Short mmCIF file of C-alpha atoms in Angstrom, two decimals:
data_model
loop_
_atom_site.label_atom_id
_atom_site.label_comp_id
_atom_site.label_asym_id
_atom_site.label_seq_id
_atom_site.Cartn_x
_atom_site.Cartn_y
_atom_site.Cartn_z
CA MET A 1 0.04 -0.23 -0.12
CA THR A 2 1.29 3.35 -1.07
CA GLY A 3 0.73 7.08 -0.12
CA VAL A 4 1.70 9.80 1.40
CA LYS A 5 1.77 9.43 5.56
CA VAL A 6 2.39 12.60 7.30
CA THR A 7 2.12 13.72 11.24
CA ILE A 8 3.35 17.25 11.54
CA SER A 9 3.73 17.79 15.51
CA GLY A 10 3.47 21.32 16.89
CA THR A 11 5.26 20.47 20.04
CA ALA A 12 8.43 19.19 18.11
CA SER A 13 12.05 21.37 17.90
CA GLU A 14 11.66 21.30 14.01
CA ALA A 15 9.63 23.79 11.96
CA PRO A 16 6.58 21.89 9.80
CA TYR A 17 8.34 21.98 6.17
CA GLU A 18 11.31 20.33 7.92
CA GLN A 19 9.38 17.20 9.66
CA LEU A 20 7.24 16.72 6.13
CA ARG A 21 10.80 17.27 3.80
CA ALA A 22 12.17 14.51 6.47
CA GLN A 23 9.01 12.52 6.43
CA ILE A 24 9.25 12.24 2.74
CA ALA A 25 11.84 11.24 2.05
CA ASP A 26 12.22 8.52 4.16
CA GLN A 27 9.64 7.04 3.34
CA ALA A 28 10.91 7.67 -0.59
CA ARG A 29 14.07 6.26 0.81
CA SER A 30 11.93 3.31 2.41
CA GLY A 31 10.32 2.39 -0.67
CA SER A 32 7.10 3.28 0.96
CA LEU A 33 6.33 5.62 -1.81
CA PRO A 34 7.97 4.14 -4.96
CA ALA A 35 9.92 5.61 -7.37
CA GLY A 36 7.38 7.26 -9.72
CA TYR A 37 4.42 7.95 -7.19
CA ARG A 38 2.64 11.19 -7.37
CA LEU A 39 2.22 13.23 -4.95
CA PRO A 40 -0.54 15.43 -3.94
CA THR A 41 -0.50 19.40 -5.51
CA VAL A 42 1.09 21.44 -2.41
CA ARG A 43 -2.25 22.70 -1.86
CA ARG A 44 -4.68 19.61 -1.81
CA LEU A 45 -1.16 18.69 0.90
CA ALA A 46 -1.20 21.35 2.78
CA GLU A 47 -5.16 21.37 3.09
CA GLU A 48 -4.78 17.80 4.77
CA LEU A 49 -1.99 18.48 7.22
CA GLY A 50 -3.66 21.88 8.14
CA LEU A 51 -0.63 23.87 7.04
CA ALA A 52 -0.04 27.22 4.86
CA PRO A 53 0.39 26.08 0.78
CA ASN A 54 4.04 28.18 1.70
CA THR A 55 5.53 25.73 3.98
CA VAL A 56 4.95 22.38 1.81
CA ALA A 57 6.10 24.42 -1.34
CA LYS A 58 9.04 25.32 0.65
CA ALA A 59 9.30 21.34 1.27
CA TYR A 60 8.69 20.13 -1.90
CA ARG A 61 11.85 22.68 -2.94
CA ALA A 62 14.03 21.14 -0.53
CA LEU A 63 13.14 17.86 -1.47
CA GLU A 64 14.03 18.58 -4.65
CA GLY A 65 16.84 19.76 -4.51
CA ASP A 66 17.80 16.97 -3.31
CA GLY A 67 17.11 14.42 -6.00
CA VAL A 68 13.95 12.86 -3.60
CA ILE A 69 11.41 14.51 -6.00
CA GLU A 70 10.98 16.00 -9.43
CA THR A 71 8.45 18.46 -11.03
CA ARG A 72 7.33 17.69 -14.58
CA GLY A 73 5.57 21.09 -14.77
CA ARG A 74 1.63 20.52 -15.36
CA ASN A 75 1.73 16.54 -15.12
CA GLY A 76 2.52 16.87 -11.66
CA THR A 77 5.28 16.23 -8.00
CA PHE A 78 6.51 12.45 -8.85
CA VAL A 79 9.90 10.40 -6.21
CA ALA A 80 12.22 10.74 -8.45
CA ALA A 81 14.59 7.28 -9.00
CA ALA A 82 17.19 7.21 -6.92
CA GLU A 83 19.62 5.84 -9.52
CA GLY A 84 20.02 6.83 -13.49
CA SER A 85 19.11 3.37 -14.49
CA ALA A 86 16.31 3.44 -12.39
CA ARG A 87 15.23 6.91 -12.78
CA GLU A 88 15.55 6.46 -16.61
CA ALA A 89 13.25 3.17 -16.08
CA ALA A 90 10.48 5.21 -14.53
CA HIS A 91 9.89 7.39 -17.28
CA ALA A 92 9.60 4.68 -20.20
CA ALA A 93 7.50 2.71 -17.35
CA GLU A 94 5.30 6.63 -17.28
CA GLU A 95 5.22 7.05 -20.77
CA TYR A 96 4.50 3.16 -21.06
CA ALA A 97 1.31 4.07 -19.60
CA ARG A 98 0.48 7.62 -20.15
CA ARG A 99 0.22 6.07 -24.24
CA ALA A 100 -1.53 3.10 -23.29
CA ARG A 101 -4.04 4.94 -21.82
CA ARG A 102 -4.55 6.92 -24.79
CA LEU A 103 -4.82 4.03 -26.49
CA GLY A 104 -8.11 3.25 -24.18
CA LEU A 105 -6.58 0.32 -22.82
CA ASP A 106 -7.56 -0.55 -19.26
CA ARG A 107 -4.94 -0.82 -16.90
CA GLU A 108 -5.68 -4.24 -16.32
CA ALA A 109 -5.30 -4.47 -20.74
CA ALA A 110 -2.18 -2.40 -20.10
CA LEU A 111 0.15 -4.66 -17.20
CA ALA A 112 -1.05 -7.43 -19.32
CA ALA A 113 0.74 -6.16 -22.78
CA ALA A 114 3.96 -5.25 -20.47
CA GLU A 115 4.21 -8.57 -18.55
CA GLU A 116 3.65 -9.41 -22.27
CA ALA A 117 6.70 -7.91 -23.57
CA LEU A 118 9.26 -8.44 -20.28
CA ARG A 119 8.46 -12.26 -21.14
CA ALA A 120 9.36 -11.87 -24.31
CA VAL A 121 12.84 -10.02 -23.49
CA TYR A 122 13.65 -12.06 -20.43
CA VAL A 123 13.25 -15.55 -21.65
CA GLY A 124 14.30 -17.94 -20.00
CA GLU A 125 15.47 -15.54 -16.59
CA ARG A 126 13.99 -15.81 -13.60
#
């Protein structure tokens, strides 16, 4: 199960933006927020957490500077892949998913097509 799970403490010694930054970074590092996971918009996360949008935006900027997340313009903000090859694979997978959706495939059909392609490429490997 994935999803941003953040708790902001009003009594913590760290500023709210730092608490948010640290928790998202930890979740990305642990894999509970996988590479390619789309994060909530600044405004939506701010509303959910009861924070000012500028506080969430500051945390997102810090995470982006650290290479933990990446903003793709109007497409949103995503958890970045840790390594070059993993990042490239995540981008390719996202591109495939968008194209499959444009072609009218539902999630199950798109996944089946990807699994079949992987079986064909990785013949004999386990």
